[in-house]
Amino acid sequence: MLILSLDTTTRGGSVAVVRDDQLLALVPGDAGRSHTERLPAEMAIALAQAGVTPTDIDLLAVATGPGAFTGLRIGLAAMQGLAMTLDRPVIGISALDALAAEAANQGMTLVAPWMDAQRGEVFASLLDLTAGRTLETPLAALPSAVLDAWRPHLDGQCAIFIGDAAQRDAELIAAVGAGRWVVRTPPPLAPALARIAGRRAAQGEKGLPHQLTPIYVRRPDVEIERERRATP
């Protein structure tokens, strides 16, 4: 199965082409430019590097969030359009799930995907990899508040925090975790998205473009501002 995957949940993002878990191409995004400016070209570059054409693609995979509202919407719209044009199935994957997958071979039982949510906040969830279950569902909050709320799960335990905000909050994580918690900056997420999508497709989870649902966790700023202005 040949999969084209896209992540626009972070400023950089990435595009990858994967065949049966083998990475054929990876194009990390240029964080200095908007997704709108570079997305079509980066997908074309990835396909060219892999030596395939759009019609060779069997499955599309895209990160559905959480992340910056604009980038997320651009990524979803791009893959929905491509899925309709090529008549191919598409699978949406949580960026937090992709981060957890990148930490699966790090020897830790607990993993905390830890994404920059701006405003000094973090998008985060907590998973028990050994038990294969989610301990804390995705939320957006200040890092200190998240760690305090998670104490019943984390106290005295070893854990790995992975995501673009992990290094930013490294001192806090080290202090609260008393040396038991480690931080990791993840590689580009597009390959992990493709691998997860391949497994889900094998289980019959292929979807239609209109079934893609963004994971915002927090309401978009524009909605909050509109509501504030409308309040007397």
GROMACS .gro file of C-alpha atoms in nm:
model
  232
    1MET     CA    1   0.000   0.000   0.000
    2LEU     CA    2   0.138   0.340  -0.103
    3ILE     CA    3   0.047   0.620   0.136
    4LEU     CA    4   0.087   0.997   0.108
    5SER     CA    5   0.071   1.162   0.450
    6LEU     CA    6   0.058   1.524   0.562
    7ASP     CA    7   0.102   1.706   0.892
    8THR     CA    8   0.017   2.076   0.924
    9THR     CA    9  -0.047   2.083   1.299
   10THR     CA   10   0.286   2.257   1.367
   11ARG     CA   11   0.439   2.558   1.196
   12GLY     CA   12   0.681   2.338   1.002
   13GLY     CA   13   0.478   2.025   0.944
   14SER     CA   14   0.588   1.757   0.698
   15VAL     CA   15   0.493   1.542   0.399
   16ALA     CA   16   0.589   1.177   0.355
   17VAL     CA   17   0.543   0.892   0.111
   18VAL     CA   18   0.544   0.544   0.265
   19ARG     CA   19   0.501   0.201   0.109
   20ASP     CA   20   0.429  -0.088   0.348
   21ASP     CA   21   0.607   0.089   0.638
   22GLN     CA   22   0.908   0.173   0.418
   23LEU     CA   23   0.978   0.546   0.403
   24LEU     CA   24   1.026   0.648   0.040
   25ALA     CA   25   1.031   1.026   0.086
   26LEU     CA   26   1.016   1.283   0.364
   27VAL     CA   27   0.990   1.658   0.316
   28PRO     CA   28   1.009   1.859   0.641
   29GLY     CA   29   0.821   2.186   0.606
   30ASP     CA   30   0.979   2.530   0.592
   31ALA     CA   31   0.858   2.693   0.914
   32GLY     CA   32   0.952   3.034   0.776
   33ARG     CA   33   0.667   3.022   0.523
   34SER     CA   34   0.295   2.959   0.561
   35HIS     CA   35   0.139   2.625   0.473
   36THR     CA   36  -0.064   2.798   0.203
   37GLU     CA   37   0.251   2.921   0.029
   38ARG     CA   38   0.439   2.591   0.023
   39LEU     CA   39   0.200   2.300   0.064
   40PRO     CA   40   0.130   2.207  -0.300
   41ALA     CA   41   0.500   2.225  -0.385
   42GLU     CA   42   0.607   2.017  -0.084
   43MET     CA   43   0.363   1.740  -0.173
   44ALA     CA   44   0.490   1.743  -0.531
   45ILE     CA   45   0.850   1.725  -0.408
   46ALA     CA   46   0.770   1.428  -0.185
   47LEU     CA   47   0.608   1.239  -0.472
   48ALA     CA   48   0.900   1.317  -0.701
   49GLN     CA   49   1.153   1.200  -0.441
   50ALA     CA   50   0.961   0.875  -0.403
   51GLY     CA   51   0.947   0.829  -0.779
   52VAL     CA   52   0.569   0.800  -0.788
   53THR     CA   53   0.278   0.997  -0.932
   54PRO     CA   54  -0.043   1.105  -0.757
   55THR     CA   55  -0.238   0.829  -0.930
   56ASP     CA   56  -0.005   0.568  -0.776
   57ILE     CA   57  -0.126   0.663  -0.426
   58ASP     CA   58  -0.353   0.408  -0.259
   59LEU     CA   59  -0.431   0.594   0.064
   60LEU     CA   60  -0.407   0.947   0.204
   61ALA     CA   61  -0.336   1.026   0.569
   62VAL     CA   62  -0.357   1.362   0.743
   63ALA     CA   63  -0.313   1.492   1.097
   64THR     CA   64  -0.649   1.616   1.222
   65GLY     CA   65  -0.515   1.813   1.518
   66PRO     CA   66  -0.486   1.958   1.764
   67GLY     CA   67  -0.281   2.245   1.630
   68ALA     CA   68  -0.296   2.597   1.493
   69PHE     CA   69  -0.642   2.657   1.347
   70THR     CA   70  -0.530   2.795   1.011
   71GLY     CA   71  -0.265   2.534   0.941
   72LEU     CA   72  -0.498   2.255   1.045
   73ARG     CA   73  -0.776   2.370   0.815
   74ILE     CA   74  -0.535   2.409   0.522
   75GLY     CA   75  -0.404   2.056   0.567
   76LEU     CA   76  -0.749   1.901   0.593
   77ALA     CA   77  -0.878   2.093   0.291
   78ALA     CA   78  -0.575   1.993   0.083
   79MET     CA   79  -0.617   1.623   0.156
   80GLN     CA   80  -0.995   1.633   0.112
   81GLY     CA   81  -0.947   1.792  -0.229
   82LEU     CA   82  -0.682   1.539  -0.328
   83ALA     CA   83  -0.896   1.248  -0.207
   84MET     CA   84  -1.188   1.365  -0.420
   85THR     CA   85  -0.970   1.432  -0.725
   86LEU     CA   86  -0.795   1.093  -0.710
   87ASP     CA   87  -1.097   0.904  -0.574
   88ARG     CA   88  -0.888   0.764  -0.291
   89PRO     CA   89  -0.974   0.695   0.075
   90VAL     CA   90  -0.834   0.921   0.345
   91ILE     CA   91  -0.772   0.860   0.713
   92GLY     CA   92  -0.742   1.132   0.979
   93ILE     CA   93  -0.496   1.072   1.262
   94SER     CA   94  -0.460   1.266   1.587
   95ALA     CA   95  -0.122   1.438   1.608
   96LEU     CA   96  -0.112   1.334   1.973
   97ASP     CA   97  -0.147   0.969   1.870
   98ALA     CA   98   0.137   1.013   1.621
   99LEU     CA   99   0.358   1.162   1.891
  100ALA     CA  100   0.278   0.871   2.122
  101ALA     CA  101   0.373   0.629   1.845
  102GLU     CA  102   0.711   0.800   1.810
  103ALA     CA  103   0.774   0.737   2.181
  104ALA     CA  104   0.666   0.373   2.175
  105ASN     CA  105   1.021   0.234   2.153
  106GLN     CA  106   1.173   0.454   2.423
  107GLY     CA  107   1.128   0.202   2.706
  108MET     CA  108   0.878   0.409   2.903
  109THR     CA  109   0.536   0.296   3.023
  110LEU     CA  110   0.380   0.643   3.034
  111VAL     CA  111   0.397   0.885   2.742
  112ALA     CA  112   0.270   1.241   2.736
  113PRO     CA  113   0.233   1.399   2.391
  114TRP     CA  114   0.313   1.764   2.458
  115MET     CA  115   0.235   2.016   2.183
  116ASP     CA  116   0.274   2.394   2.182
  117ALA     CA  117  -0.077   2.545   2.203
  118GLN     CA  118   0.052   2.905   2.209
  119ARG     CA  119  -0.048   3.150   2.490
  120GLY     CA  120   0.204   2.957   2.702
  121GLU     CA  121  -0.032   2.659   2.701
  122VAL     CA  122   0.007   2.302   2.587
  123PHE     CA  123  -0.207   2.049   2.402
  124ALA     CA  124  -0.151   1.724   2.589
  125SER     CA  125  -0.276   1.376   2.666
  126LEU     CA  126  -0.141   1.091   2.877
  127LEU     CA  127  -0.121   0.728   2.769
  128ASP     CA  128  -0.017   0.403   2.930
  129LEU     CA  129   0.165   0.221   2.650
  130THR     CA  130   0.193  -0.106   2.841
  131ALA     CA  131  -0.180  -0.128   2.907
  132GLY     CA  132  -0.268   0.028   2.574
  133ARG     CA  133  -0.507   0.282   2.722
  134THR     CA  134  -0.554   0.656   2.752
  135LEU     CA  135  -0.523   0.785   3.106
  136GLU     CA  136  -0.599   1.150   3.031
  137THR     CA  137  -0.785   1.270   2.723
  138PRO     CA  138  -0.659   1.569   2.518
  139LEU     CA  139  -0.680   1.910   2.680
  140ALA     CA  140  -0.536   2.260   2.644
  141ALA     CA  141  -0.402   2.429   2.957
  142LEU     CA  142  -0.095   2.578   3.122
  143PRO     CA  143   0.181   2.315   3.162
  144SER     CA  144   0.194   2.351   3.540
  145ALA     CA  145  -0.182   2.300   3.566
  146VAL     CA  146  -0.166   1.988   3.350
  147LEU     CA  147   0.113   1.834   3.557
  148ASP     CA  148  -0.073   1.910   3.878
  149ALA     CA  149  -0.393   1.749   3.748
  150TRP     CA  150  -0.201   1.440   3.635
  151ARG     CA  151  -0.025   1.376   3.966
  152PRO     CA  152  -0.232   1.065   4.051
  153HIS     CA  153  -0.095   0.898   3.737
  154LEU     CA  154   0.256   1.043   3.727
  155ASP     CA  155   0.383   1.062   4.085
  156GLY     CA  156   0.672   0.822   4.129
  157GLN     CA  157   0.645   0.697   3.770
  158CYS     CA  158   0.885   0.719   3.478
  159ALA     CA  159   0.742   0.902   3.178
  160ILE     CA  160   0.843   1.053   2.846
  161PHE     CA  161   0.716   1.390   2.726
  162ILE     CA  162   0.734   1.428   2.350
  163GLY     CA  163   0.634   1.717   2.126
  164ASP     CA  164   0.737   2.062   2.011
  165ALA     CA  165   0.665   2.205   2.359
  166ALA     CA  166   0.862   1.942   2.550
  167GLN     CA  167   1.193   2.125   2.519
  168ARG     CA  168   1.027   2.457   2.598
  169ASP     CA  169   0.895   2.315   2.926
  170ALA     CA  170   1.198   2.093   2.998
  171GLU     CA  171   1.296   2.269   3.322
  172LEU     CA  172   0.944   2.246   3.465
  173ILE     CA  173   0.911   1.879   3.364
  174ALA     CA  174   1.249   1.793   3.517
  175ALA     CA  175   1.169   1.974   3.842
  176VAL     CA  176   0.821   1.834   3.893
  177GLY     CA  177   0.923   1.486   3.783
  178ALA     CA  178   1.224   1.474   4.017
  179GLY     CA  179   1.440   1.333   3.740
  180ARG     CA  180   1.203   1.048   3.650
  181TRP     CA  181   1.061   1.218   3.342
  182VAL     CA  182   1.247   1.278   3.017
  183VAL     CA  183   1.170   1.503   2.721
  184ARG     CA  184   1.208   1.429   2.351
  185THR     CA  185   1.179   1.650   2.047
  186PRO     CA  186   1.000   1.436   1.787
  187PRO     CA  187   1.101   1.385   1.425
  188PRO     CA  188   0.860   1.510   1.155
  189LEU     CA  189   0.527   1.338   1.213
  190ALA     CA  190   0.423   1.253   0.855
  191PRO     CA  191   0.592   0.907   0.855
  192ALA     CA  192   0.423   0.810   1.183
  193LEU     CA  193   0.088   0.926   1.044
  194ALA     CA  194   0.137   0.701   0.741
  195ARG     CA  195   0.228   0.398   0.950
  196ILE     CA  196  -0.076   0.442   1.176
  197ALA     CA  197  -0.302   0.496   0.874
  198GLY     CA  198  -0.171   0.180   0.709
  199ARG     CA  199  -0.259  -0.028   1.014
  200ARG     CA  200  -0.604   0.127   1.043
  201ALA     CA  201  -0.673   0.079   0.674
  202ALA     CA  202  -0.588  -0.290   0.711
  203GLN     CA  203  -0.860  -0.303   0.978
  204GLY     CA  204  -1.114  -0.148   0.742
  205GLU     CA  205  -1.104   0.209   0.872
  206LYS     CA  206  -1.064   0.381   0.535
  207GLY     CA  207  -1.282   0.691   0.513
  208LEU     CA  208  -1.437   0.941   0.276
  209PRO     CA  209  -1.314   1.303   0.253
  210HIS     CA  210  -1.620   1.453   0.420
  211GLN     CA  211  -1.569   1.227   0.723
  212LEU     CA  212  -1.250   1.405   0.829
  213THR     CA  213  -1.315   1.584   1.157
  214PRO     CA  214  -1.068   1.835   1.303
  215ILE     CA  215  -0.958   1.795   1.665
  216TYR     CA  216  -0.944   2.148   1.805
  217VAL     CA  217  -0.942   2.070   2.182
  218ARG     CA  218  -0.969   2.447   2.233
  219ARG     CA  219  -1.210   2.677   2.051
  220PRO     CA  220  -1.049   2.884   1.772
  221ASP     CA  221  -0.940   3.234   1.878
  222VAL     CA  222  -1.159   3.394   1.612
  223GLU     CA  223  -1.473   3.239   1.766
  224ILE     CA  224  -1.377   3.350   2.116
  225GLU     CA  225  -1.312   3.705   1.994
  226ARG     CA  226  -1.639   3.715   1.800
  227GLU     CA  227  -1.829   3.603   2.108
  228ARG     CA  228  -1.652   3.861   2.324
  229ARG     CA  229  -1.746   4.144   2.088
  230ALA     CA  230  -2.107   4.029   2.075
  231THR     CA  231  -2.140   4.027   2.454
  232PRO     CA  232  -2.291   4.356   2.589
   0.00000   0.00000   0.00000
